[in-house]
mmCIF file of C-alpha atoms and ligand atoms in Angstrom:
data_model
loop_
_atom_site.group_PDB
_atom_site.id
_atom_site.type_symbol
_atom_site.label_atom_id
_atom_site.label_comp_id
_atom_site.label_asym_id
_atom_site.label_seq_id
_atom_site.Cartn_x
_atom_site.Cartn_y
_atom_site.Cartn_z
ATOM 1 C CA UNK A 147 -110.120 121.452 -229.878
ATOM 2 C CA UNK A 148 -111.765 124.036 -227.543
ATOM 3 C CA UNK A 149 -111.705 123.056 -223.905
ATOM 4 C CA UNK A 150 -111.578 126.702 -222.381
ATOM 5 C CA UNK A 151 -113.343 130.127 -223.275
ATOM 6 C CA UNK A 152 -111.966 133.281 -221.928
ATOM 7 C CA UNK A 153 -114.045 136.445 -221.622
ATOM 8 C CA UNK A 154 -113.028 140.103 -221.792
ATOM 9 C CA UNK A 155 -115.441 142.010 -219.346
ATOM 10 C CA UNK A 156 -116.382 145.490 -220.403
ATOM 11 C CA UNK A 157 -118.298 145.599 -223.660
ATOM 12 C CA UNK A 158 -118.497 141.714 -224.025
ATOM 13 C CA UNK A 159 -120.431 140.456 -220.789
ATOM 14 C CA UNK A 160 -121.730 143.814 -219.696
ATOM 15 C CA UNK A 161 -122.306 147.321 -221.184
ATOM 16 C CA UNK A 162 -119.977 149.168 -218.493
ATOM 17 C CA UNK A 163 -118.279 151.048 -221.593
ATOM 18 C CA UNK A 164 -121.049 153.940 -221.084
ATOM 19 C CA UNK A 165 -120.206 154.244 -217.625
ATOM 20 C CA UNK A 166 -116.380 154.407 -218.502
ATOM 21 C CA UNK A 167 -117.434 157.267 -220.923
ATOM 22 C CA UNK A 168 -119.724 159.110 -218.449
ATOM 23 C CA UNK A 169 -116.843 159.207 -215.822
ATOM 24 C CA UNK A 170 -114.034 160.158 -218.508
ATOM 25 C CA UNK A 171 -116.587 162.836 -219.809
ATOM 26 C CA UNK A 172 -117.233 164.367 -216.602
ATOM 27 C CA UNK A 173 -113.382 164.707 -216.187
ATOM 28 C CA UNK A 174 -113.238 166.376 -219.809
ATOM 29 C CA UNK A 175 -116.043 168.742 -218.677
ATOM 30 C CA UNK A 176 -114.039 169.696 -215.620
ATOM 31 C CA UNK A 177 -111.001 170.402 -217.664
ATOM 32 C CA UNK A 178 -113.040 172.303 -220.213
ATOM 33 C CA UNK A 179 -112.817 170.338 -223.468
ATOM 34 C CA UNK A 180 -115.207 168.253 -225.377
ATOM 35 C CA UNK A 181 -114.808 164.449 -225.239
ATOM 36 C CA UNK A 182 -117.076 162.583 -227.611
ATOM 37 C CA UNK A 183 -118.249 159.064 -227.988
ATOM 38 C CA UNK A 184 -115.964 158.662 -231.075
ATOM 39 C CA UNK A 185 -112.917 159.761 -228.830
ATOM 40 C CA UNK A 186 -114.049 157.161 -226.393
ATOM 41 C CA UNK A 187 -113.705 154.322 -228.822
ATOM 42 C CA UNK A 188 -109.994 154.779 -228.356
ATOM 43 C CA UNK A 189 -110.112 153.839 -224.849
ATOM 44 C CA UNK A 190 -111.668 150.518 -224.978
ATOM 45 C CA UNK A 191 -109.563 147.651 -223.760
ATOM 46 C CA UNK A 192 -106.816 150.109 -222.685
ATOM 47 C CA UNK A 193 -105.672 150.668 -218.997
ATOM 48 C CA UNK A 194 -106.924 153.167 -216.804
ATOM 49 C CA UNK A 195 -103.634 155.403 -216.930
ATOM 50 C CA UNK A 196 -103.201 154.897 -220.654
ATOM 51 C CA UNK A 197 -106.956 155.985 -220.900
ATOM 52 C CA UNK A 198 -106.119 159.341 -219.162
ATOM 53 C CA UNK A 199 -103.154 159.793 -221.511
ATOM 54 C CA UNK A 200 -105.360 159.646 -224.593
ATOM 55 C CA UNK A 201 -107.894 161.834 -222.874
ATOM 56 C CA UNK A 202 -105.342 164.449 -222.095
ATOM 57 C CA UNK A 203 -104.305 164.272 -225.751
ATOM 58 C CA UNK A 204 -107.639 164.844 -226.992
ATOM 59 C CA UNK A 205 -107.808 167.896 -224.896
ATOM 60 C CA UNK A 206 -104.343 169.228 -225.466
ATOM 61 C CA UNK A 207 -103.788 169.248 -221.741
ATOM 62 C CA UNK A 208 -100.465 168.276 -219.912
ATOM 63 C CA UNK A 209 -100.271 167.003 -216.272
ATOM 64 C CA UNK A 210 -97.511 166.233 -213.899
ATOM 65 C CA UNK A 211 -97.565 162.649 -212.673
ATOM 66 C CA UNK A 212 -99.198 163.649 -209.443
ATOM 67 C CA UNK A 213 -101.993 165.471 -210.999
ATOM 68 C CA UNK A 214 -102.494 162.318 -213.328
ATOM 69 C CA UNK A 215 -102.854 160.006 -210.218
ATOM 70 C CA UNK A 216 -105.345 162.484 -208.646
ATOM 71 C CA UNK A 217 -107.260 162.718 -211.972
ATOM 72 C CA UNK A 218 -107.386 158.853 -212.575
ATOM 73 C CA UNK A 219 -108.562 158.442 -208.924
ATOM 74 C CA UNK A 220 -111.433 161.031 -209.297
ATOM 75 C CA UNK A 221 -112.385 159.226 -212.547
ATOM 76 C CA UNK A 222 -112.334 155.848 -210.825
ATOM 77 C CA UNK A 223 -114.451 156.935 -207.693
ATOM 78 C CA UNK A 224 -117.184 158.449 -210.184
ATOM 79 C CA UNK A 225 -116.882 155.152 -212.397
ATOM 80 C CA UNK A 226 -117.420 153.024 -209.214
ATOM 81 C CA UNK A 227 -120.309 155.017 -208.050
ATOM 82 C CA UNK A 228 -121.949 154.035 -211.224
ATOM 83 C CA UNK A 229 -121.143 150.360 -211.431
ATOM 84 C CA UNK A 230 -121.890 149.835 -207.717
ATOM 85 C CA UNK A 231 -125.630 150.287 -208.754
ATOM 86 C CA UNK A 232 -125.517 147.799 -211.558
ATOM 87 C CA UNK A 233 -127.952 144.903 -211.764
ATOM 88 C CA UNK A 234 -128.038 141.449 -213.499
ATOM 89 C CA UNK A 235 -130.316 143.431 -216.071
ATOM 90 C CA UNK A 236 -127.015 144.808 -217.433
ATOM 91 C CA UNK A 237 -125.597 141.666 -218.481
ATOM 92 C CA UNK A 238 -125.611 141.749 -222.390
ATOM 93 C CA UNK A 239 -128.367 139.921 -224.423
ATOM 94 C CA UNK A 240 -127.618 136.298 -225.078
ATOM 95 C CA UNK A 241 -124.486 136.244 -222.722
ATOM 96 C CA UNK A 242 -126.069 133.931 -219.871
ATOM 97 C CA UNK A 243 -127.690 131.525 -222.337
ATOM 98 C CA UNK A 244 -124.204 131.144 -224.024
ATOM 99 C CA UNK A 245 -122.544 130.727 -220.390
ATOM 100 C CA UNK A 246 -125.123 128.075 -219.313
ATOM 101 C CA UNK A 247 -124.610 126.090 -222.397
ATOM 102 C CA UNK A 248 -120.725 125.853 -222.293
ATOM 103 C CA UNK A 249 -120.844 125.159 -218.726
ATOM 104 C CA UNK A 250 -123.246 122.305 -219.198
ATOM 105 C CA UNK A 251 -120.829 121.023 -221.840
ATOM 106 C CA UNK A 252 -118.106 120.881 -219.339
ATOM 107 C CA UNK A 253 -116.175 123.894 -221.074
ATOM 108 C CA UNK A 254 -113.964 125.773 -218.507
ATOM 109 C CA UNK A 255 -114.548 129.597 -218.213
ATOM 110 C CA UNK A 256 -112.260 132.339 -217.168
ATOM 111 C CA UNK A 257 -112.445 136.269 -217.202
ATOM 112 C CA UNK A 258 -109.386 138.057 -219.122
ATOM 113 C CA UNK A 259 -109.980 141.800 -218.420
ATOM 114 C CA UNK A 260 -107.792 144.628 -217.916
ATOM 115 C CA UNK A 261 -110.073 146.185 -215.347
ATOM 116 C CA UNK A 262 -109.355 146.473 -211.709
ATOM 117 C CA UNK A 263 -112.918 146.784 -210.900
ATOM 118 C CA UNK A 264 -113.710 143.368 -212.196
ATOM 119 C CA UNK A 265 -114.668 141.682 -208.868
ATOM 120 C CA UNK A 266 -117.410 144.909 -208.187
ATOM 121 C CA UNK A 267 -119.014 144.260 -211.594
ATOM 122 C CA UNK A 268 -119.135 140.426 -211.290
ATOM 123 C CA UNK A 269 -120.328 140.600 -207.854
ATOM 124 C CA UNK A 270 -123.138 143.277 -208.889
ATOM 125 C CA UNK A 271 -124.241 141.506 -211.950
ATOM 126 C CA UNK A 272 -124.191 137.805 -210.538
ATOM 127 C CA UNK A 273 -121.857 136.899 -213.191
ATOM 128 C CA UNK A 274 -119.343 135.055 -210.840
ATOM 129 C CA UNK A 275 -121.375 131.774 -210.827
ATOM 130 C CA UNK A 276 -120.356 131.177 -214.312
ATOM 131 C CA UNK A 277 -116.584 131.426 -214.084
ATOM 132 C CA UNK A 278 -113.985 128.960 -212.947
ATOM 133 C CA UNK A 279 -111.353 131.635 -212.858
ATOM 134 C CA UNK A 280 -110.734 135.437 -212.928
ATOM 135 C CA UNK A 281 -107.758 137.135 -214.472
ATOM 136 C CA UNK A 282 -107.936 140.760 -214.290
ATOM 137 C CA UNK A 283 -106.077 144.012 -214.047
ATOM 138 C CA UNK A 284 -105.118 143.355 -210.486
ATOM 139 C CA UNK A 285 -103.014 140.507 -211.566
ATOM 140 C CA UNK A 286 -101.081 141.771 -214.586
ATOM 141 C CA UNK A 287 -98.659 144.483 -215.328
ATOM 142 C CA UNK A 288 -98.675 144.468 -219.292
ATOM 143 C CA UNK A 289 -101.567 145.693 -221.136
ATOM 144 C CA UNK A 290 -103.536 144.319 -224.112
ATOM 145 C CA UNK A 291 -102.225 143.602 -226.794
ATOM 146 C CA UNK A 292 -99.671 141.913 -224.533
ATOM 147 C CA UNK A 293 -101.048 138.435 -223.916
ATOM 148 C CA UNK A 294 -100.286 138.225 -220.320
ATOM 149 C CA UNK A 295 -104.040 138.410 -218.921
ATOM 150 C CA UNK A 296 -104.939 135.682 -221.270
ATOM 151 C CA UNK A 297 -102.274 133.629 -220.514
ATOM 152 C CA UNK A 298 -102.777 134.142 -216.822
ATOM 153 C CA UNK A 299 -106.456 132.889 -217.572
ATOM 154 C CA UNK A 300 -105.207 129.714 -219.076
ATOM 155 C CA UNK A 301 -102.825 129.066 -216.435
ATOM 156 C CA UNK A 302 -105.531 129.420 -213.730
ATOM 157 C CA UNK A 303 -107.721 127.042 -215.806
ATOM 158 C CA UNK A 304 -104.807 124.748 -216.355
ATOM 159 C CA UNK A 305 -105.387 124.803 -220.018
ATOM 160 C CA UNK A 306 -103.140 124.755 -222.998
ATOM 161 C CA UNK A 307 -103.654 128.324 -224.623
ATOM 162 C CA UNK A 308 -104.007 126.432 -228.216
ATOM 163 C CA UNK A 309 -107.275 125.203 -226.780
ATOM 164 C CA UNK A 310 -108.630 128.538 -225.658
ATOM 165 C CA UNK A 311 -110.979 130.847 -227.329
ATOM 166 C CA UNK A 312 -111.210 134.463 -226.280
ATOM 167 C CA UNK A 313 -114.210 136.856 -226.679
ATOM 168 C CA UNK A 314 -113.417 140.443 -227.152
ATOM 169 C CA UNK A 315 -114.713 143.764 -228.198
ATOM 170 C CA UNK A 316 -111.725 145.607 -228.681
ATOM 171 C CA UNK A 317 -108.853 145.419 -231.249
ATOM 172 C CA UNK A 318 -106.064 145.355 -228.957
ATOM 173 C CA UNK A 319 -107.843 142.349 -227.161
ATOM 174 C CA UNK A 320 -108.159 140.422 -230.466
ATOM 175 C CA UNK A 321 -104.507 140.844 -231.011
ATOM 176 C CA UNK A 322 -103.661 139.935 -227.391
ATOM 177 C CA UNK A 323 -105.575 136.677 -227.945
ATOM 178 C CA UNK A 324 -103.330 135.919 -231.089
ATOM 179 C CA UNK A 325 -100.263 136.806 -229.307
ATOM 180 C CA UNK A 326 -101.254 134.219 -226.761
ATOM 181 C CA UNK A 327 -101.575 131.623 -229.416
ATOM 182 C CA UNK A 328 -105.481 131.720 -228.885
ATOM 183 C CA UNK A 329 -108.165 132.166 -231.367
ATOM 184 C CA UNK A 330 -110.721 135.096 -230.947
ATOM 185 C CA UNK A 331 -114.440 135.755 -231.390
ATOM 186 C CA UNK A 332 -114.864 139.561 -231.916
ATOM 187 C CA UNK A 333 -118.020 140.977 -230.395
ATOM 188 C CA UNK A 334 -118.971 143.902 -232.590
ATOM 189 C CA UNK A 335 -118.180 145.150 -235.965
ATOM 190 C CA UNK A 336 -115.866 143.547 -238.748
ATOM 191 C CA UNK A 337 -114.444 147.034 -239.290
ATOM 192 C CA UNK A 338 -112.565 147.095 -236.088
ATOM 193 C CA UNK A 339 -112.384 143.430 -235.224
ATOM 194 C CA UNK A 340 -111.622 142.023 -238.808
ATOM 195 C CA UNK A 341 -108.685 139.991 -237.540
ATOM 196 C CA UNK A 342 -110.858 137.874 -235.227
ATOM 197 C CA UNK A 343 -111.688 134.211 -236.544
ATOM 198 C CA UNK A 344 -115.269 135.052 -236.184
ATOM 199 C CA UNK A 345 -117.105 138.329 -235.701
ATOM 200 C CA UNK A 346 -120.545 138.406 -234.210
ATOM 201 C CA UNK A 347 -122.893 141.514 -233.256
ATOM 202 C CA UNK A 348 -123.455 140.032 -229.784
ATOM 203 C CA UNK A 349 -124.321 136.586 -228.103
ATOM 204 C CA UNK A 350 -128.089 136.389 -229.102
ATOM 205 C CA UNK A 351 -128.629 133.244 -231.273
ATOM 206 C CA UNK A 352 -124.930 132.254 -231.024
ATOM 207 C CA UNK A 353 -124.263 128.832 -229.452
ATOM 208 C CA UNK A 354 -121.241 126.410 -228.996
ATOM 209 C CA UNK A 355 -122.006 124.364 -232.166
ATOM 210 C CA UNK A 356 -121.690 127.591 -234.162
ATOM 211 C CA UNK A 357 -118.391 128.215 -232.652
ATOM 212 C CA UNK A 358 -117.105 124.682 -233.178
ATOM 213 C CA UNK A 359 -118.340 124.588 -236.773
ATOM 214 C CA UNK A 360 -116.577 127.665 -237.772
ATOM 215 C CA UNK A 361 -113.246 127.280 -235.875
ATOM 216 C CA UNK A 362 -112.647 123.930 -234.864
HETATM 217 C C1 BG6 B 554 -110.890 147.646 -219.854
HETATM 218 C C2 BG6 B 554 -111.826 148.853 -220.584
HETATM 219 O O1 BG6 B 554 -111.824 146.569 -219.849
HETATM 220 O O2 BG6 B 554 -110.555 148.168 -218.441
HETATM 221 C C3 BG6 B 554 -111.160 150.093 -220.360
HETATM 222 O O3 BG6 B 554 -112.279 148.401 -221.839
HETATM 223 C C4 BG6 B 554 -110.743 150.483 -218.999
HETATM 224 O O4 BG6 B 554 -111.890 150.989 -221.039
HETATM 225 C C5 BG6 B 554 -109.898 149.251 -218.493
HETATM 226 O O5 BG6 B 554 -109.929 151.743 -219.176
HETATM 227 C C6 BG6 B 554 -109.425 149.670 -217.072
HETATM 228 O O6 BG6 B 554 -110.424 149.488 -216.161
HETATM 229 P P1 BG6 B 554 -110.526 150.133 -214.534
HETATM 230 O O7 BG6 B 554 -111.854 149.695 -214.237
HETATM 231 O O8 BG6 B 554 -109.455 149.326 -214.058
HETATM 232 O O9 BG6 B 554 -110.231 151.443 -214.691
HETATM 233 MG MG1 MG B 555 -113.770 145.296 -223.636
#
């Protein structure tokens, strides 16, 4: 039985990954090394500080804790300047149709995101109205693949994790869903998300019946 759906935000509901990339790239440019989109793949689903550590590893750079805090803050300020201009047009194709369908069917919905900027993105894009709960980076201490953020979402919805399905674009997120005892729909390609129960390229043409037929 599926009674709740929990959605990652970045890369699942909105294409904010491009803004994360631009902001990290600006930092790498300043530090004097190349940071490609391929490098950026490693940052998906990963917390801000861990992302910085990966970026510094790519550039072969060491920083003190204080320098790291400063660099992460600088990146976040630039990132927030981008996302504060987001509009509802940046909701990914098919997402709103699917959200409207499941709400009409009485399925409970929560966000399950590592981002501490979740509320700004939801406000700017108008996504808030589709969600009964939000579990995000401001509420958890353990990063995906730890299940904490998804278990928090299930708790806020007052739902058994076994009845929750998670939608994720990151491998660590699919693992986190399984670690929470939930099933996962991967949004993207089977090459990275092959462990998910279903993998779809995006929400266009996807509906609750297809979900139920495949995993219920
Ligand atoms: C995740 C993104 O959703 O949130 C990561 O996939 C990002 O790339 C992480 O680092 C933390 O986001 P923020 O907005 O708190 O820096
Ligand atoms: Mg994501």
